[in-house]
Amino acid sequence: MTPPATGPAVLRLVLRCAIVAAVLTALIAVELSSRSGVMWRLITFTYQANVLAAAYYMWTIVSPRADTRVGLRGAVVLYVVLAGVIWNLLLTGRSMGYTPANVLLHVVVPVLALSDWLLVGRGWGRVHWWHPLAWLVYPALYVVLAVVVLNEAGRRAPYYFLDPGSVGVATVVLNICVLGGCVLAVGYALLAVNRLATPARIDAV
């Protein structure tokens, strides 16, 4: 299915280019301004989600048919929005605050991605009820990486609320359950927006 030609093509292109530019600018700024560079930050969910977003939206610019992959699109929006909300609520005091790179990755990209979901691509595909459950898989795998793999490798989890050494095992388990609930809640909110904007006859991919 090809995206409708009557869609807001200019707005779509501006938002997608802005997302890609914001992520690339942030990565370059971190690489040039920090002693440790970008690579070690790729263990964080925020950086992984933003790199995924940049890759996805670049793909949609090159191949507009990628917009019909509504399940993948929803996952990208969900991940960057959650990363931004969690960072702004819990982590600003633990990660150098509102530096230009942090603002781009934790504020600008989530706002642009959510705006794209709300304003662009109405009728391009319908989110199925099971998509939010599928979107939970990647965060779950990330939790395994953060809590198990990194700790076993002698490295602390990149987020204090996932670090048993900082908050205790019971609190980590509770935090994981809360985060899982948040992923599902935001996922079904995105589904609701999509259902309101998309005719039932259009199948999601």
Tab-separated table of C-alpha atoms in Angstrom:
chain	number	residue	atom	x	y	z
A	1	MET	CA	0.000	0.000	0.000
A	2	THR	CA	1.414	3.384	-1.033
A	3	PRO	CA	0.872	6.389	1.270
A	4	PRO	CA	-1.822	8.712	-0.077
A	5	ALA	CA	-0.528	11.440	-2.364
A	6	THR	CA	-2.874	13.889	-0.673
A	7	GLY	CA	-1.068	13.604	2.655
A	8	PRO	CA	0.795	16.562	4.163
A	9	ALA	CA	3.961	15.784	2.240
A	10	VAL	CA	5.806	18.977	3.153
A	11	LEU	CA	5.096	18.648	6.875
A	12	ARG	CA	6.088	14.987	6.737
A	13	LEU	CA	9.401	15.781	5.073
A	14	VAL	CA	10.189	18.647	7.454
A	15	LEU	CA	9.472	16.571	10.566
A	16	ARG	CA	11.437	13.552	9.343
A	17	CYS	CA	14.456	15.625	8.266
A	18	ALA	CA	14.362	17.495	11.571
A	19	ILE	CA	14.404	14.232	13.553
A	20	VAL	CA	17.348	12.842	11.602
A	21	ALA	CA	19.244	16.143	11.852
A	22	ALA	CA	18.588	16.412	15.609
A	23	VAL	CA	19.917	12.922	16.310
A	24	LEU	CA	22.992	13.359	14.110
A	25	THR	CA	23.746	16.772	15.618
A	26	ALA	CA	23.492	15.376	19.145
A	27	LEU	CA	25.750	12.422	18.362
A	28	ILE	CA	28.369	14.633	16.749
A	29	ALA	CA	28.225	17.110	19.636
A	30	VAL	CA	28.757	14.350	22.204
A	31	GLU	CA	31.576	12.804	20.197
A	32	LEU	CA	33.404	16.120	19.890
A	33	SER	CA	32.759	17.514	23.350
A	34	SER	CA	33.177	14.561	25.705
A	35	ARG	CA	36.246	12.578	26.624
A	36	SER	CA	34.541	9.218	26.288
A	37	GLY	CA	32.684	9.987	23.054
A	38	VAL	CA	29.472	8.428	21.784
A	39	MET	CA	30.262	4.726	21.777
A	40	TRP	CA	29.930	4.040	25.485
A	41	ARG	CA	26.610	5.923	25.560
A	42	LEU	CA	25.137	3.422	23.130
A	43	ILE	CA	24.520	1.114	26.084
A	44	THR	CA	21.757	3.517	27.168
A	45	PHE	CA	18.173	3.070	26.034
A	46	THR	CA	17.932	6.728	25.012
A	47	TYR	CA	20.802	6.567	22.557
A	48	GLN	CA	19.659	3.241	21.116
A	49	ALA	CA	16.117	4.542	20.665
A	50	ASN	CA	17.289	7.741	19.009
A	51	VAL	CA	19.634	5.938	16.627
A	52	LEU	CA	16.742	3.630	15.732
A	53	ALA	CA	14.522	6.669	15.157
A	54	ALA	CA	17.071	8.354	12.896
A	55	ALA	CA	17.497	5.168	10.863
A	56	TYR	CA	13.743	4.609	10.543
A	57	TYR	CA	12.857	8.159	9.530
A	58	MET	CA	15.744	8.271	7.060
A	59	TRP	CA	14.320	5.083	5.558
A	60	THR	CA	10.903	6.717	5.212
A	61	ILE	CA	12.464	9.709	3.451
A	62	VAL	CA	14.206	7.454	0.951
A	63	SER	CA	11.285	5.025	0.618
A	64	PRO	CA	7.835	6.518	1.404
A	65	ARG	CA	6.304	3.033	1.367
A	66	ALA	CA	8.070	2.469	4.706
A	67	ASP	CA	5.318	4.566	6.288
A	68	THR	CA	2.923	1.669	5.872
A	69	ARG	CA	5.016	-0.287	8.404
A	70	VAL	CA	2.839	1.194	11.097
A	71	GLY	CA	3.926	-1.320	13.729
A	72	LEU	CA	7.560	-0.301	13.375
A	73	ARG	CA	6.641	3.358	13.251
A	74	GLY	CA	4.650	3.096	16.463
A	75	ALA	CA	7.517	1.325	18.209
A	76	VAL	CA	9.943	4.106	17.278
A	77	VAL	CA	7.590	6.792	18.575
A	78	LEU	CA	6.937	4.868	21.781
A	79	TYR	CA	10.619	4.340	22.561
A	80	VAL	CA	11.792	7.923	22.051
A	81	VAL	CA	8.796	9.364	23.910
A	82	LEU	CA	9.317	7.079	26.904
A	83	ALA	CA	13.053	7.736	26.923
A	84	GLY	CA	12.390	11.476	26.931
A	85	VAL	CA	9.756	11.367	29.667
A	86	ILE	CA	11.836	9.145	31.961
A	87	TRP	CA	14.938	11.272	31.496
A	88	ASN	CA	13.117	14.540	32.163
A	89	LEU	CA	11.401	13.144	35.259
A	90	LEU	CA	14.192	11.093	36.818
A	91	LEU	CA	17.578	11.643	35.251
A	92	THR	CA	18.299	15.299	34.533
A	93	GLY	CA	20.355	15.644	37.686
A	94	ARG	CA	22.372	12.521	36.895
A	95	SER	CA	23.384	13.235	33.302
A	96	MET	CA	24.794	16.790	33.093
A	97	GLY	CA	21.344	18.363	32.803
A	98	TYR	CA	20.011	20.206	29.781
A	99	THR	CA	23.060	20.254	27.562
A	100	PRO	CA	22.399	20.845	23.839
A	101	ALA	CA	22.751	17.126	23.089
A	102	ASN	CA	20.435	16.132	25.947
A	103	VAL	CA	17.823	18.652	24.841
A	104	LEU	CA	17.933	17.311	21.293
A	105	LEU	CA	17.661	13.651	22.289
A	106	HIS	CA	15.312	13.934	25.262
A	107	VAL	CA	13.071	16.836	24.268
A	108	VAL	CA	13.287	17.751	20.586
A	109	VAL	CA	13.244	14.262	19.056
A	110	PRO	CA	10.364	12.959	21.246
A	111	VAL	CA	8.272	16.062	20.498
A	112	LEU	CA	8.943	15.795	16.758
A	113	ALA	CA	8.237	12.041	16.667
A	114	LEU	CA	4.991	12.436	18.592
A	115	SER	CA	3.984	15.352	16.367
A	116	ASP	CA	4.641	13.183	13.326
A	117	TRP	CA	2.426	10.427	14.766
A	118	LEU	CA	-0.400	12.857	15.489
A	119	LEU	CA	-0.237	14.981	12.353
A	120	VAL	CA	1.200	12.873	9.536
A	121	GLY	CA	0.142	9.641	7.878
A	122	ARG	CA	-3.541	9.391	8.749
A	123	GLY	CA	-4.923	6.386	6.917
A	124	TRP	CA	-1.556	4.772	6.139
A	125	GLY	CA	-2.118	1.708	8.285
A	126	ARG	CA	-3.999	0.502	11.327
A	127	VAL	CA	-2.338	-0.558	14.573
A	128	HIS	CA	-3.475	-3.999	15.725
A	129	TRP	CA	-4.356	-4.746	19.343
A	130	TRP	CA	-1.233	-6.886	19.722
A	131	HIS	CA	1.235	-4.256	18.504
A	132	PRO	CA	1.722	-2.634	21.953
A	133	LEU	CA	2.479	-6.094	23.352
A	134	ALA	CA	5.080	-6.612	20.628
A	135	TRP	CA	6.538	-3.176	21.351
A	136	LEU	CA	7.228	-4.381	24.894
A	137	VAL	CA	9.762	-6.950	23.654
A	138	TYR	CA	12.646	-4.561	23.001
A	139	PRO	CA	12.421	-2.760	26.376
A	140	ALA	CA	12.261	-6.172	28.051
A	141	LEU	CA	15.408	-7.286	26.249
A	142	TYR	CA	17.067	-4.015	27.216
A	143	VAL	CA	16.249	-4.637	30.873
A	144	VAL	CA	17.971	-8.021	30.612
A	145	LEU	CA	21.009	-6.274	29.130
A	146	ALA	CA	21.040	-3.571	31.788
A	147	VAL	CA	20.335	-5.690	34.854
A	148	VAL	CA	21.932	-9.028	34.026
A	149	VAL	CA	24.527	-8.742	31.285
A	150	LEU	CA	26.181	-5.496	32.374
A	151	ASN	CA	26.246	-6.475	36.029
A	152	GLU	CA	27.745	-9.850	35.185
A	153	ALA	CA	30.352	-8.061	33.058
A	154	GLY	CA	31.317	-5.895	36.025
A	155	ARG	CA	29.581	-2.771	34.739
A	156	ARG	CA	26.750	-1.091	36.585
A	157	ALA	CA	23.367	-0.684	34.920
A	158	PRO	CA	23.237	2.693	33.124
A	159	TYR	CA	20.124	3.732	35.076
A	160	TYR	CA	20.131	3.851	38.860
A	161	PHE	CA	16.568	2.554	39.089
A	162	LEU	CA	17.713	-0.655	37.346
A	163	ASP	CA	20.824	-1.057	39.486
A	164	PRO	CA	20.339	-3.506	42.384
A	165	GLY	CA	23.440	-2.086	44.021
A	166	SER	CA	21.850	1.356	44.216
A	167	VAL	CA	18.187	0.696	45.039
A	168	GLY	CA	18.007	-2.991	45.948
A	169	VAL	CA	16.678	-6.033	44.139
A	170	ALA	CA	13.063	-5.622	45.284
A	171	THR	CA	12.961	-2.007	44.095
A	172	VAL	CA	14.463	-2.974	40.752
A	173	VAL	CA	11.747	-5.613	40.292
A	174	LEU	CA	9.057	-3.071	41.189
A	175	ASN	CA	10.580	-0.504	38.824
A	176	ILE	CA	10.633	-3.026	35.988
A	177	CYS	CA	6.937	-3.782	36.539
A	178	VAL	CA	6.088	-0.068	36.584
A	179	LEU	CA	8.111	0.572	33.435
A	180	GLY	CA	6.402	-2.354	31.699
A	181	GLY	CA	3.028	-0.922	32.606
A	182	CYS	CA	4.068	2.473	31.258
A	183	VAL	CA	5.194	0.934	27.976
A	184	LEU	CA	1.810	-0.741	27.553
A	185	ALA	CA	-0.148	2.352	28.616
A	186	VAL	CA	1.654	4.643	26.165
A	187	GLY	CA	1.508	1.967	23.479
A	188	TYR	CA	-2.268	1.641	23.738
A	189	ALA	CA	-2.598	5.420	23.806
A	190	LEU	CA	-0.754	5.531	20.472
A	191	LEU	CA	-3.038	2.758	19.235
A	192	ALA	CA	-6.107	4.788	20.235
A	193	VAL	CA	-4.880	7.816	18.309
A	194	ASN	CA	-4.203	5.639	15.294
A	195	ARG	CA	-7.638	3.984	15.451
A	196	LEU	CA	-9.376	7.359	15.592
A	197	ALA	CA	-7.476	8.541	12.532
A	198	THR	CA	-7.482	5.385	10.409
A	199	PRO	CA	-10.457	3.667	8.742
A	200	ALA	CA	-11.069	0.097	9.891
A	201	ARG	CA	-10.745	-1.195	6.335
A	202	ILE	CA	-7.043	-0.335	6.200
A	203	ASP	CA	-4.831	-3.174	7.418
A	204	ALA	CA	-1.702	-2.506	9.480
A	205	VAL	CA	1.605	-4.062	8.540
